JSON list of C-alpha atoms in Angstrom, two decimals:
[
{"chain": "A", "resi": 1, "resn": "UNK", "atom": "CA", "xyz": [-16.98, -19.41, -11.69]},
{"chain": "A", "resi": 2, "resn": "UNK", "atom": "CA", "xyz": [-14.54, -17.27, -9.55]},
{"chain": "A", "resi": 3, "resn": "UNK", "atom": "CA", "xyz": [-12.78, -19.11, -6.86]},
{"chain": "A", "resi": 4, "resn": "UNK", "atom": "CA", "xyz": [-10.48, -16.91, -6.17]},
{"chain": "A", "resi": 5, "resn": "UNK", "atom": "CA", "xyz": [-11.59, -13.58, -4.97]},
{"chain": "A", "resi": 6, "resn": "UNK", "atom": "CA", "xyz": [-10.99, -11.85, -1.33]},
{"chain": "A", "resi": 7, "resn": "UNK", "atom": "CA", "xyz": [-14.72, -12.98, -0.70]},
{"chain": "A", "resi": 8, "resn": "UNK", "atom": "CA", "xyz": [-14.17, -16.45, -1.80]},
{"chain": "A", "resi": 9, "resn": "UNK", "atom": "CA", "xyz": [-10.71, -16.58, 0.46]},
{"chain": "A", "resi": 10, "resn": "UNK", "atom": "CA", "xyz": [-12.29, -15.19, 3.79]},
{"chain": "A", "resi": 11, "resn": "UNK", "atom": "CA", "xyz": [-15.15, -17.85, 3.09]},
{"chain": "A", "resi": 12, "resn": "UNK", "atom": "CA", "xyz": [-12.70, -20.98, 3.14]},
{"chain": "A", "resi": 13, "resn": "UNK", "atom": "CA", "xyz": [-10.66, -19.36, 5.74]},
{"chain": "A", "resi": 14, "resn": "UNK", "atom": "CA", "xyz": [-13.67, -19.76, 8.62]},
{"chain": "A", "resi": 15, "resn": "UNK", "atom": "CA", "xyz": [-14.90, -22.80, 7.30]},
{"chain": "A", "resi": 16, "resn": "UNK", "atom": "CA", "xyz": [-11.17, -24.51, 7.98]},
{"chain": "A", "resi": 17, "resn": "UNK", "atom": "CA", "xyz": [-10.98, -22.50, 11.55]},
{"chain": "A", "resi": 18, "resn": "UNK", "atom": "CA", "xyz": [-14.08, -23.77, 12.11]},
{"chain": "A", "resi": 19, "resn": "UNK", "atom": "CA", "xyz": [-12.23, -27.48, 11.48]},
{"chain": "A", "resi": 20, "resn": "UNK", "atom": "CA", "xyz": [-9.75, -25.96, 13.93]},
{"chain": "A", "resi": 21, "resn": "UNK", "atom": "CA", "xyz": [-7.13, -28.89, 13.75]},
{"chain": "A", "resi": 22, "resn": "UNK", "atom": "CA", "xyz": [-3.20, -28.09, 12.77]},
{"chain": "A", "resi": 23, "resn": "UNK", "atom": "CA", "xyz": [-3.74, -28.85, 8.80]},
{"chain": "A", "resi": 24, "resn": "UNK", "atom": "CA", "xyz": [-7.16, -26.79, 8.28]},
{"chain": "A", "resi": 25, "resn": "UNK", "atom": "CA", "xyz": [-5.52, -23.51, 10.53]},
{"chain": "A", "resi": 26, "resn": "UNK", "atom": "CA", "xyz": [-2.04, -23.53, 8.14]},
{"chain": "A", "resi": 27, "resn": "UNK", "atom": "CA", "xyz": [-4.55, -23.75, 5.27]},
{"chain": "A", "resi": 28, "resn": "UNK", "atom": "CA", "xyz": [-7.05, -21.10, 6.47]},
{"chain": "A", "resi": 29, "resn": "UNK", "atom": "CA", "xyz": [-3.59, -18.85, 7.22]},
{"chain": "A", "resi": 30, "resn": "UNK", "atom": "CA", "xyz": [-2.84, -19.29, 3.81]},
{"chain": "A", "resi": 31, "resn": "UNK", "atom": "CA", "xyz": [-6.34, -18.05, 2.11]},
{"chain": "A", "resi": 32, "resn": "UNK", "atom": "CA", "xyz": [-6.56, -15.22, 4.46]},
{"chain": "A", "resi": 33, "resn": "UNK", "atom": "CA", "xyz": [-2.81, -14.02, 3.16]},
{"chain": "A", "resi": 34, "resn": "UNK", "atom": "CA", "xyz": [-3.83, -14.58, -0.23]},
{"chain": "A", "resi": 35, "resn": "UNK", "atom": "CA", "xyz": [-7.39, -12.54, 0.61]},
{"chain": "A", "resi": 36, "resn": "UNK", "atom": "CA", "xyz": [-4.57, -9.50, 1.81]},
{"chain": "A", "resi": 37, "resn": "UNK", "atom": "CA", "xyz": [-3.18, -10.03, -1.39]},
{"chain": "A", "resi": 38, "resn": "UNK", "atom": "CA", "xyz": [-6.03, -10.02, -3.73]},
{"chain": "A", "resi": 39, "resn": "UNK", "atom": "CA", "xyz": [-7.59, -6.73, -1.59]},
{"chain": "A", "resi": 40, "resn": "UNK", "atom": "CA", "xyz": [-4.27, -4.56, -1.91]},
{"chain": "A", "resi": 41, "resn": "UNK", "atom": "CA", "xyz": [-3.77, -5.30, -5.28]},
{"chain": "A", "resi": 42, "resn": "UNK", "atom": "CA", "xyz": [-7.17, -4.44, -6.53]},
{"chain": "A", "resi": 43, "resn": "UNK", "atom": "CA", "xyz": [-6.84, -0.90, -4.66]},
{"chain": "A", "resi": 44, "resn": "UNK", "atom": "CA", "xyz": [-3.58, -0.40, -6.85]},
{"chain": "A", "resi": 45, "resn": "UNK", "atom": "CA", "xyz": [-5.71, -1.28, -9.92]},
{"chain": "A", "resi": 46, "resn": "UNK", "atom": "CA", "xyz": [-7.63, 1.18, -9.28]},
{"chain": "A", "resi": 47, "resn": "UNK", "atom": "CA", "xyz": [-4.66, 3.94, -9.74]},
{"chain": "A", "resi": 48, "resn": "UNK", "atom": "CA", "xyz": [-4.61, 3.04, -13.30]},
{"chain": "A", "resi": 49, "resn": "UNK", "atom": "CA", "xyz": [-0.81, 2.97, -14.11]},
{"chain": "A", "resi": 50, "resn": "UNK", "atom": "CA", "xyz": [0.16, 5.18, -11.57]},
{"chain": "A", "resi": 51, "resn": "UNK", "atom": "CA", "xyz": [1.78, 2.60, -9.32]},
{"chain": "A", "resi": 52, "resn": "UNK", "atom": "CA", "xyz": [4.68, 0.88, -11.59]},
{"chain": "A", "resi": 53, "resn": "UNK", "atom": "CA", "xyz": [4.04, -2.24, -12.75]},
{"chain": "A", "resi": 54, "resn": "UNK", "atom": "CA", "xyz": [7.27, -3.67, -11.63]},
{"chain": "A", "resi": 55, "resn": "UNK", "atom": "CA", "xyz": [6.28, -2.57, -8.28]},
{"chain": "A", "resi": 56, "resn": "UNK", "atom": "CA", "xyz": [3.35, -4.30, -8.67]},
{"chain": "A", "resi": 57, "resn": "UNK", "atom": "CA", "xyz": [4.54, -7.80, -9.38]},
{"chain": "A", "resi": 58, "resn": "UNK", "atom": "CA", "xyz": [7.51, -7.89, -7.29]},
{"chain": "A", "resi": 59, "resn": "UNK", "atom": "CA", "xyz": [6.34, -6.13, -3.71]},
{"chain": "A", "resi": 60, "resn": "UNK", "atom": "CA", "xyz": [4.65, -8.18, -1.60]},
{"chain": "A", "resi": 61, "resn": "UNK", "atom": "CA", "xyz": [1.70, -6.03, 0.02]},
{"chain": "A", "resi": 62, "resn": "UNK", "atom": "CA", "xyz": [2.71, -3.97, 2.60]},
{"chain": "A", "resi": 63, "resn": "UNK", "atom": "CA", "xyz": [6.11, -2.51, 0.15]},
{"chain": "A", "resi": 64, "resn": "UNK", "atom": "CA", "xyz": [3.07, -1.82, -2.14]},
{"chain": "A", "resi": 65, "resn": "UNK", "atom": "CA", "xyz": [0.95, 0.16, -0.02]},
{"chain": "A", "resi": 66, "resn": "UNK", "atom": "CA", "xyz": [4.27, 1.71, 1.20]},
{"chain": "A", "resi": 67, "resn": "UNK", "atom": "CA", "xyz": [4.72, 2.88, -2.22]},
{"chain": "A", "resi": 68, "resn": "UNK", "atom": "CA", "xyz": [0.77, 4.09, -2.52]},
{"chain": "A", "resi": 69, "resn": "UNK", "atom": "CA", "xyz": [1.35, 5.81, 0.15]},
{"chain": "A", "resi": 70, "resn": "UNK", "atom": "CA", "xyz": [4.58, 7.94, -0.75]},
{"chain": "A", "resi": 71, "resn": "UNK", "atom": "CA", "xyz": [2.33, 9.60, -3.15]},
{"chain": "A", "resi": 72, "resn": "UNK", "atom": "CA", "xyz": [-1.63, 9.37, -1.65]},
{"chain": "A", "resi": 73, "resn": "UNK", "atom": "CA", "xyz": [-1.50, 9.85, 1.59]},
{"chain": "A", "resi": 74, "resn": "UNK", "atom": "CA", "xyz": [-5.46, 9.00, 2.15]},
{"chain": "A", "resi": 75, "resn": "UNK", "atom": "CA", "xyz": [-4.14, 5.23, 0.19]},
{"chain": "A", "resi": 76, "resn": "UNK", "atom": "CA", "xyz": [-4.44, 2.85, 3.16]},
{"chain": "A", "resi": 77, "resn": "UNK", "atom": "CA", "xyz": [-7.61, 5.23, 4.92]},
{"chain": "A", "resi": 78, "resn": "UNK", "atom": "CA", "xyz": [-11.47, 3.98, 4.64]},
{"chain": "A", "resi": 79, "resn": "UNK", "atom": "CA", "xyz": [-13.63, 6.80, 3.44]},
{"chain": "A", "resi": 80, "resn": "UNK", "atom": "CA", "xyz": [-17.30, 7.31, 2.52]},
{"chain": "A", "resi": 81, "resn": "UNK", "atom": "CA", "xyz": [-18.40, 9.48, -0.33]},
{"chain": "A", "resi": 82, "resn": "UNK", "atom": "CA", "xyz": [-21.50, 11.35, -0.42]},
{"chain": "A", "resi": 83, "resn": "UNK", "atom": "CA", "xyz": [-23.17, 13.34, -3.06]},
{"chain": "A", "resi": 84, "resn": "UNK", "atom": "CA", "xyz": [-25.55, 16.08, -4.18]},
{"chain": "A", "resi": 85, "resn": "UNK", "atom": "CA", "xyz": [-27.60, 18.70, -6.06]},
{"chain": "A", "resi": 86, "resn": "UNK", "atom": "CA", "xyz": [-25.46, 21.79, -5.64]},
{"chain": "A", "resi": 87, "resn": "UNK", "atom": "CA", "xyz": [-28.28, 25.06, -4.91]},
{"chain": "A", "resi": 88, "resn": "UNK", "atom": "CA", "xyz": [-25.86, 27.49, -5.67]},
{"chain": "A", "resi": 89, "resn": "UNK", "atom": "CA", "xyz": [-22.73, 26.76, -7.79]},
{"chain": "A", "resi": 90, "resn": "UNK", "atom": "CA", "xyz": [-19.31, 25.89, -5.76]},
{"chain": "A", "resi": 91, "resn": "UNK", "atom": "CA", "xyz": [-21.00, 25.45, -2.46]},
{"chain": "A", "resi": 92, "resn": "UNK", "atom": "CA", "xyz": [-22.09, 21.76, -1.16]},
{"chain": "A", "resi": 93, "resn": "UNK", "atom": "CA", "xyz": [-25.16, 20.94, -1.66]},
{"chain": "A", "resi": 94, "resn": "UNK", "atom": "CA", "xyz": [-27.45, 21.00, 1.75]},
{"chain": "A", "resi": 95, "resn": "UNK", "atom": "CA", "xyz": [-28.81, 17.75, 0.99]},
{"chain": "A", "resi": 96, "resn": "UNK", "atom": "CA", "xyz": [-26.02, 15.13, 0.53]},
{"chain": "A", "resi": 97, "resn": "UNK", "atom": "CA", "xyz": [-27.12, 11.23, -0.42]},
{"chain": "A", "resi": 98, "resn": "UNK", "atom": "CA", "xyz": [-24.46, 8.31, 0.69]},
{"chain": "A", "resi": 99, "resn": "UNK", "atom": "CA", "xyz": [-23.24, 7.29, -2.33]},
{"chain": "A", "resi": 100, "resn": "UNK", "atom": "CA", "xyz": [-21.22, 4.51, -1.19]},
{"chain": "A", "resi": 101, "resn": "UNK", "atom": "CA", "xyz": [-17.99, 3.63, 1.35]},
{"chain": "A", "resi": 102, "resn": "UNK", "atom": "CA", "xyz": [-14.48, 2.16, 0.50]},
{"chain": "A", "resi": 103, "resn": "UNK", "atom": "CA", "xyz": [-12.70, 0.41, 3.51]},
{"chain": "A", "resi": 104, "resn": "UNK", "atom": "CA", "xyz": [-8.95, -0.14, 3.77]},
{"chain": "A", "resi": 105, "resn": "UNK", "atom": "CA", "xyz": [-6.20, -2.44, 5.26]},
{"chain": "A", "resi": 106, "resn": "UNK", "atom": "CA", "xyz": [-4.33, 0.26, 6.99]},
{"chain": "A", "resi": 107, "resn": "UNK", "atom": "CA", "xyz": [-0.64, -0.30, 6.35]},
{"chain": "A", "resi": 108, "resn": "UNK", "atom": "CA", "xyz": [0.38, -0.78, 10.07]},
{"chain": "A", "resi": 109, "resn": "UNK", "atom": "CA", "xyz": [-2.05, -3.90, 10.59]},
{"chain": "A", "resi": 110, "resn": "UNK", "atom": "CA", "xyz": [-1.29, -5.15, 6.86]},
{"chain": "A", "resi": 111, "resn": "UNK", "atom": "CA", "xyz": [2.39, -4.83, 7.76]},
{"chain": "A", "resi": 112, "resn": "UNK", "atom": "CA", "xyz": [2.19, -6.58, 11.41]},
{"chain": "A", "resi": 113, "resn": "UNK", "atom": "CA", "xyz": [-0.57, -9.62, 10.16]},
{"chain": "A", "resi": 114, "resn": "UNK", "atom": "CA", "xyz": [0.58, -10.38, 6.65]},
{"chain": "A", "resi": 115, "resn": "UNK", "atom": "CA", "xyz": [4.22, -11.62, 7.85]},
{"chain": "A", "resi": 116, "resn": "UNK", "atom": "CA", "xyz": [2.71, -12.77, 11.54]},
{"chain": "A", "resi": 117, "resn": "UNK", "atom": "CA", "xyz": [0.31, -15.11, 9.49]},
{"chain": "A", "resi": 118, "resn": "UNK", "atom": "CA", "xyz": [3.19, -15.58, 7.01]},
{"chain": "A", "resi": 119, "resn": "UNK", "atom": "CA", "xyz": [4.82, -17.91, 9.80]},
{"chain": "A", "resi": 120, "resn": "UNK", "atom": "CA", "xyz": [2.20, -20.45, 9.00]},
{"chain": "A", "resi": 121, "resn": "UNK", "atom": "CA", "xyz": [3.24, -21.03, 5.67]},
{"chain": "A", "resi": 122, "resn": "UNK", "atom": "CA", "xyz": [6.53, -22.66, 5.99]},
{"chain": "A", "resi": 123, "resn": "UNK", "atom": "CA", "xyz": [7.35, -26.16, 6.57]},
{"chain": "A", "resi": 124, "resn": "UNK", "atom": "CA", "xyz": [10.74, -25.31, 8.33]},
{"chain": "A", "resi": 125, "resn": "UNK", "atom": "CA", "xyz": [8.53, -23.57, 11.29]},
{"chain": "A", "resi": 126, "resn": "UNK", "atom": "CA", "xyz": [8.35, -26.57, 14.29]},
{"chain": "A", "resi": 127, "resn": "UNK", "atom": "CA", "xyz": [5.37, -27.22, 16.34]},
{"chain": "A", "resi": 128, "resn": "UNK", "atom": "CA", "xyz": [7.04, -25.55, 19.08]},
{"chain": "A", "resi": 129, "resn": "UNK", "atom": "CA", "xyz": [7.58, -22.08, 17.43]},
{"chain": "A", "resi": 130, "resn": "UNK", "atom": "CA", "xyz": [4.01, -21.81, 16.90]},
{"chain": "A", "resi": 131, "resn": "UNK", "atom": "CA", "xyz": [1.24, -20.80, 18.88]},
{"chain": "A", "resi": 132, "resn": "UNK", "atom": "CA", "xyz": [-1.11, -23.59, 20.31]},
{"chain": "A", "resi": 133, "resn": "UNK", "atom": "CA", "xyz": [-3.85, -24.32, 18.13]},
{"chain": "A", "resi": 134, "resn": "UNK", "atom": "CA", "xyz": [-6.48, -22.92, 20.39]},
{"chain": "A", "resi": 135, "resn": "UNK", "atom": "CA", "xyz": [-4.59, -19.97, 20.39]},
{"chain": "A", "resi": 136, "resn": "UNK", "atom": "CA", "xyz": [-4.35, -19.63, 16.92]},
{"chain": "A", "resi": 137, "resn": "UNK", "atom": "CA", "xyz": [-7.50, -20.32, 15.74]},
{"chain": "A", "resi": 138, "resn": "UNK", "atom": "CA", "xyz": [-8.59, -17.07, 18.14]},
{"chain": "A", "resi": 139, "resn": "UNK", "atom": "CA", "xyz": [-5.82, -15.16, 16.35]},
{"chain": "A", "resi": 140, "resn": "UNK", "atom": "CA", "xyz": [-6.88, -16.23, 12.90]},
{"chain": "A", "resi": 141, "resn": "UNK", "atom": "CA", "xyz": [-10.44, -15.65, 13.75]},
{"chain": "A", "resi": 142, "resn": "UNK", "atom": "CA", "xyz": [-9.96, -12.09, 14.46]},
{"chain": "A", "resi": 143, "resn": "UNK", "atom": "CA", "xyz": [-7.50, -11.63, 10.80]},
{"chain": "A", "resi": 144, "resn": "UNK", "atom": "CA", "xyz": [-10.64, -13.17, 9.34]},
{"chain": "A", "resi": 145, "resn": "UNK", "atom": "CA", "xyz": [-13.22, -10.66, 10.78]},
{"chain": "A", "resi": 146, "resn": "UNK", "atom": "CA", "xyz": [-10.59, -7.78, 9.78]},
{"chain": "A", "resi": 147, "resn": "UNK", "atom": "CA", "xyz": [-10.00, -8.67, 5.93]},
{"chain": "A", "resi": 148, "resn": "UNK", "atom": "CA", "xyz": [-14.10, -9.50, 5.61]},
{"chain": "A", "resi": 149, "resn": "UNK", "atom": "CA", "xyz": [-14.72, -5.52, 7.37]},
{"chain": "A", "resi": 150, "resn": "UNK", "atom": "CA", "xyz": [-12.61, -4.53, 4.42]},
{"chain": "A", "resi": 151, "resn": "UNK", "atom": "CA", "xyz": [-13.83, -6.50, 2.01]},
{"chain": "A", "resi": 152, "resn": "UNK", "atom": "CA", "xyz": [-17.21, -4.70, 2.93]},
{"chain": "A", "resi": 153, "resn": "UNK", "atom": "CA", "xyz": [-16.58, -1.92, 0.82]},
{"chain": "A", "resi": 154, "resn": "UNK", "atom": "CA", "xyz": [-19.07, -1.28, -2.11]},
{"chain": "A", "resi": 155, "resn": "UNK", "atom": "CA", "xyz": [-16.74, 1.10, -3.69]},
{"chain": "A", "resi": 156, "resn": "UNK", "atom": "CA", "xyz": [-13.31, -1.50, -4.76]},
{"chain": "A", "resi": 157, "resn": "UNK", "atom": "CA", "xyz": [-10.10, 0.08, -5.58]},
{"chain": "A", "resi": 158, "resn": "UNK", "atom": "CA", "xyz": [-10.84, 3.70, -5.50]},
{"chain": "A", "resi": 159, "resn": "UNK", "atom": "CA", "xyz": [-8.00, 6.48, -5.72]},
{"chain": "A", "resi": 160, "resn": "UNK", "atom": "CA", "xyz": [-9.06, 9.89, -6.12]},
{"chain": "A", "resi": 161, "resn": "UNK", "atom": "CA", "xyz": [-6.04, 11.73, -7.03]},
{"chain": "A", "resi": 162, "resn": "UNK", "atom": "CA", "xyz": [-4.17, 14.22, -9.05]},
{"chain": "A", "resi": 163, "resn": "UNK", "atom": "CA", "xyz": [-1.13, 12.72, -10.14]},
{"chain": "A", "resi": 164, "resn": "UNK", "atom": "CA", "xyz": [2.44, 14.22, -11.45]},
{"chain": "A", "resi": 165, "resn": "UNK", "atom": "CA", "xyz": [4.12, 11.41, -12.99]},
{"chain": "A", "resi": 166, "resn": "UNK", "atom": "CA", "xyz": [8.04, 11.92, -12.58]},
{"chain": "A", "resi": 167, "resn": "UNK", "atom": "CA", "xyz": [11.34, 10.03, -13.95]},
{"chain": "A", "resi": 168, "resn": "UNK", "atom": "CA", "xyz": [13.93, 9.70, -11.41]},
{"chain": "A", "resi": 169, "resn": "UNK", "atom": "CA", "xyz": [17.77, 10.73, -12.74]},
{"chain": "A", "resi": 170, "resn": "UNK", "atom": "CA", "xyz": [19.33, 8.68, -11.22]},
{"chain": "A", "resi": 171, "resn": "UNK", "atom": "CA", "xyz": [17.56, 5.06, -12.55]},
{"chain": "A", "resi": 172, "resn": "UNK", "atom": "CA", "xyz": [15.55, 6.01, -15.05]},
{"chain": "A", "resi": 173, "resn": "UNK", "atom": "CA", "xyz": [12.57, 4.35, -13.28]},
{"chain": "A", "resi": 174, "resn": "UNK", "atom": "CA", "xyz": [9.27, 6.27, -13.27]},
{"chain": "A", "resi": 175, "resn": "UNK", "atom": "CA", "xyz": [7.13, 7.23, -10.28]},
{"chain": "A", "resi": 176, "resn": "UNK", "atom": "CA", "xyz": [4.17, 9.42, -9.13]},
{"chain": "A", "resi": 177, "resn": "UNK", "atom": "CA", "xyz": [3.58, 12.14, -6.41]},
{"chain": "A", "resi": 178, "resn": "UNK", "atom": "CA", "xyz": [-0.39, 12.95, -5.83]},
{"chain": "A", "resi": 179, "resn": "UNK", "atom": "CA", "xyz": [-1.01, 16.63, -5.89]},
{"chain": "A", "resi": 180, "resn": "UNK", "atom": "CA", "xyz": [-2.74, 16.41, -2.43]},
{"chain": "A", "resi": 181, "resn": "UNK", "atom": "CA", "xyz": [0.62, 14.65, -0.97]},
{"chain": "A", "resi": 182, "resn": "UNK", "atom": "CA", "xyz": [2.46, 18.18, -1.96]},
{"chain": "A", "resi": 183, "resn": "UNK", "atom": "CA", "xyz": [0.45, 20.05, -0.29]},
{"chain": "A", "resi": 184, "resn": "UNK", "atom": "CA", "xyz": [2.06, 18.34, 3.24]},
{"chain": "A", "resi": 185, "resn": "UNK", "atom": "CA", "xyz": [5.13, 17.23, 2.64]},
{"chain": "A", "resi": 186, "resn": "UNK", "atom": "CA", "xyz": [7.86, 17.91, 0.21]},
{"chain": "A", "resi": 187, "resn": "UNK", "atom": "CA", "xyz": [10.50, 15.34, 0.28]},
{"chain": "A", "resi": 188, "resn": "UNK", "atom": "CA", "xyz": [9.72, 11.79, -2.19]},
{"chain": "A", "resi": 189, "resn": "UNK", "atom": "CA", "xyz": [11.26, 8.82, -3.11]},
{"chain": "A", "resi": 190, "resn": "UNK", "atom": "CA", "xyz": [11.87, 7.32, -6.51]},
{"chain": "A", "resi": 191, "resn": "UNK", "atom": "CA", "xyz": [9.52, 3.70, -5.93]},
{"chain": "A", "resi": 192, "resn": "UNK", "atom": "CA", "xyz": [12.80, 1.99, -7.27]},
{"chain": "A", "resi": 193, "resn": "UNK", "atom": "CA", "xyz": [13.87, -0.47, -3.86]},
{"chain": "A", "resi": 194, "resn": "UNK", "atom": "CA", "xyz": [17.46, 0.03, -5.53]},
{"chain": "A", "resi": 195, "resn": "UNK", "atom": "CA", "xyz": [17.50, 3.42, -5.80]},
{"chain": "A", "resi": 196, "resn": "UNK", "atom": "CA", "xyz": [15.22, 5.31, -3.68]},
{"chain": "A", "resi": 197, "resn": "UNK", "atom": "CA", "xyz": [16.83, 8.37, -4.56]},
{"chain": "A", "resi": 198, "resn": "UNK", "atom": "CA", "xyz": [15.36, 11.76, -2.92]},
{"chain": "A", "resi": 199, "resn": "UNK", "atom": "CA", "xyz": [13.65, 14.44, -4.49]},
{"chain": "A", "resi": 200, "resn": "UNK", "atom": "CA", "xyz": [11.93, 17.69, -3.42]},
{"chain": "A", "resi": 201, "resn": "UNK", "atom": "CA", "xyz": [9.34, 19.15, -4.76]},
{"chain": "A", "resi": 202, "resn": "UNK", "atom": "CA", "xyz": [6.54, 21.66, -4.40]},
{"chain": "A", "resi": 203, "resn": "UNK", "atom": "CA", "xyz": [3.69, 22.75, -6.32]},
{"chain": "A", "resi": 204, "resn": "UNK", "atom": "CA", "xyz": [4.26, 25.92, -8.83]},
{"chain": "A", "resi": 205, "resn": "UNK", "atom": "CA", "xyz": [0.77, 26.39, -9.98]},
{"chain": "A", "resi": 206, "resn": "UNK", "atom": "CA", "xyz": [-2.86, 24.57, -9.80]},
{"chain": "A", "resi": 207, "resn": "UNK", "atom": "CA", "xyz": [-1.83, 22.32, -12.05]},
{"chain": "A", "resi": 208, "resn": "UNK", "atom": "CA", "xyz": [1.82, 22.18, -12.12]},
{"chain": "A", "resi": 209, "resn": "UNK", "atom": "CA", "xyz": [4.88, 21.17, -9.65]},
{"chain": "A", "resi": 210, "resn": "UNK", "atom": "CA", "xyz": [8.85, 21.06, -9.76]},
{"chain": "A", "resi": 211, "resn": "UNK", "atom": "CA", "xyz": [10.34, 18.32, -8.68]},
{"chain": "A", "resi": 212, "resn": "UNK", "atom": "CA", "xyz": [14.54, 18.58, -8.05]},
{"chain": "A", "resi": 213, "resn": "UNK", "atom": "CA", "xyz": [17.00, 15.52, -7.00]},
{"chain": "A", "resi": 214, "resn": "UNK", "atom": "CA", "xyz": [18.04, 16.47, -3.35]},
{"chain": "A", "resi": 215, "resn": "UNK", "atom": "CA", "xyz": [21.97, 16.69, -4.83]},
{"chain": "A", "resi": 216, "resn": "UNK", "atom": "CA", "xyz": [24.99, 19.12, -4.21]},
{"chain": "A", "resi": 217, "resn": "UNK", "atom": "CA", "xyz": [27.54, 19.62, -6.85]},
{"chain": "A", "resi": 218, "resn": "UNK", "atom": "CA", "xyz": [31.00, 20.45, -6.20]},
{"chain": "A", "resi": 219, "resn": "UNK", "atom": "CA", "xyz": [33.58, 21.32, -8.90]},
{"chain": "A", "resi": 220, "resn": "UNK", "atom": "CA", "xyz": [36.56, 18.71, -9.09]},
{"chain": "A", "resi": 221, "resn": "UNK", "atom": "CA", "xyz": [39.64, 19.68, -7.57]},
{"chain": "A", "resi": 222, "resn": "UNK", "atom": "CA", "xyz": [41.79, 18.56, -10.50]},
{"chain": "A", "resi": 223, "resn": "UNK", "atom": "CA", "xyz": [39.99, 19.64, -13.38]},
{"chain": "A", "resi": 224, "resn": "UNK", "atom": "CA", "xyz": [36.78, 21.65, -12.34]},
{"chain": "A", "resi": 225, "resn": "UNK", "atom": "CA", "xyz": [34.68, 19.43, -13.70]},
{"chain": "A", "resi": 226, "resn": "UNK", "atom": "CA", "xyz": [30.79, 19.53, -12.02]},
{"chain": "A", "resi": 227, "resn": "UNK", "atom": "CA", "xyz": [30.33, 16.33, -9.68]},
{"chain": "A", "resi": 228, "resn": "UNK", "atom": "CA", "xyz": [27.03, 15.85, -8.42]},
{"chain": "A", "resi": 229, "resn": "UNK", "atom": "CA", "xyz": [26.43, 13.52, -4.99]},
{"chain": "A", "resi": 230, "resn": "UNK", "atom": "CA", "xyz": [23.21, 13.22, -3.40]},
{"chain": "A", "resi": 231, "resn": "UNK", "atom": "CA", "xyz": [22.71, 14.64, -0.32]},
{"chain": "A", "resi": 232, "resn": "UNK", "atom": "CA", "xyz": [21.97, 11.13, 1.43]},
{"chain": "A", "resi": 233, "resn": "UNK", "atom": "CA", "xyz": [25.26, 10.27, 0.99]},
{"chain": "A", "resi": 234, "resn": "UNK", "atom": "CA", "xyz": [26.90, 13.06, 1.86]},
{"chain": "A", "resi": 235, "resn": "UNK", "atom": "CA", "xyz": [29.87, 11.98, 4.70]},
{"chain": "A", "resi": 236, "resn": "UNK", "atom": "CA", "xyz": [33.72, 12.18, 5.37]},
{"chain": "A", "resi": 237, "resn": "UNK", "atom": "CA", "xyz": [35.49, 9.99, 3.37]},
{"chain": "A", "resi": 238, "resn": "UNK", "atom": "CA", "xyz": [32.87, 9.30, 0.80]}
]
């Protein structure tokens, strides 16, 4: 039997607000981080292997939908999809059937409540730096209500993309840009929290894009050998 599951985490989480005393509120803080957890990760399974895997075990959950969204901009956004017998080829069909709806954590609230109810979960934090307890079960009442709206969703993990899969130069690491994330912006990141390393890169057909490190090189003084910097650390006396 699954006990752990964003449905079974939201479900222990109001029975120990309910309980409302010091010990059942950490607790219930602590199942409605993991049900963050369990929701964010599931909507990077379902990118396949676009997202890294060593992004995926070593980001907590807003660094990882950080990273979703550098290449899917629609990654933290609920949607509904809706479908249909087309009359007339390449037009949308007049009558369209809900199908079903996906529902997010949007990376701002993610970022704010996962470390907010973080605070909860470590035994150096006094009484005093806390809120009171009638305060706090109000607080974690309304996390719970969030996480169970988007745990709602009949459609889990969806990501309906077009991805270029690149390999940064300068670590060797790989990420991914979404074709739909080229068509409004043109500066990405390599995922790599060591590197982050700047590329452009724009589109070059309907299935193709260019992607170039954002580097100048400059021929060395003494020798003329090519020395290429990146941009970002372009300064005097670097």
């Amino acid at each position: 039997m699954q006990y752990f599951s964003p449905h079974h985490c939201i479900e222990r989480a109001k029975k120990l607000i309910e309980v409302g005393d010091k010990v059942s509120l950490r607790y219930a803080a602590l199942e409605l981080r993991m049900a963050m957890e369990f929701l964010t990760y599931e909507k990077l399974d379902g990118t396949g292997n676009h997202i890294p895997k060593y992004i995926v075990d070593a980001w907590q959950p807003p660094q990882a939908v950080k990273a979703l969204l550098e290449y899917d901009q629609l990654g933290d956004k609920s949607f509904k999809i809706f479908a249909g017998i087309e009359e007339e080829y390449g037009k949308p069909a007049k009558d369209m059937k809900l199908v079903g709806e996906h529902k997010s954590l949007g990376l701002k609230w993610l970022r704010k409540h996962y470390n907010k109810v973080g605070k909860y979960l470590h035994g150096h934090r006094t009484t005093e730096e806390l809120m009171p307890e009638k305060e706090l079960k109000s607080y974690l009442q309304e996390v719970a209500a969030a996480v169970e709206e988007a745990n709602s969703g009949n459609i889990r993990g969806a990501a309906f993309i077009q991805p270029f899969d690149v390999t940064c130069e300068k670590c060797g690491q790989p990420f991914v840009v979404a074709k739909s994330s080229l068509k409004n912006t043109k500066k990405f990141y390599c995922f790599n929290a060591n590197c982050r390393a700047e590329y452009h890169g724009e589109l070059t057909g309907e299935n193709s894009a260019k992607f170039c490190l954002l580097a100048t090189t400059f021929d060395c003084a003494a020798c003329n050998a090519k020395i290429s910097v990146e941009n970002r650390h372009l300064k005097i006396g670097f």
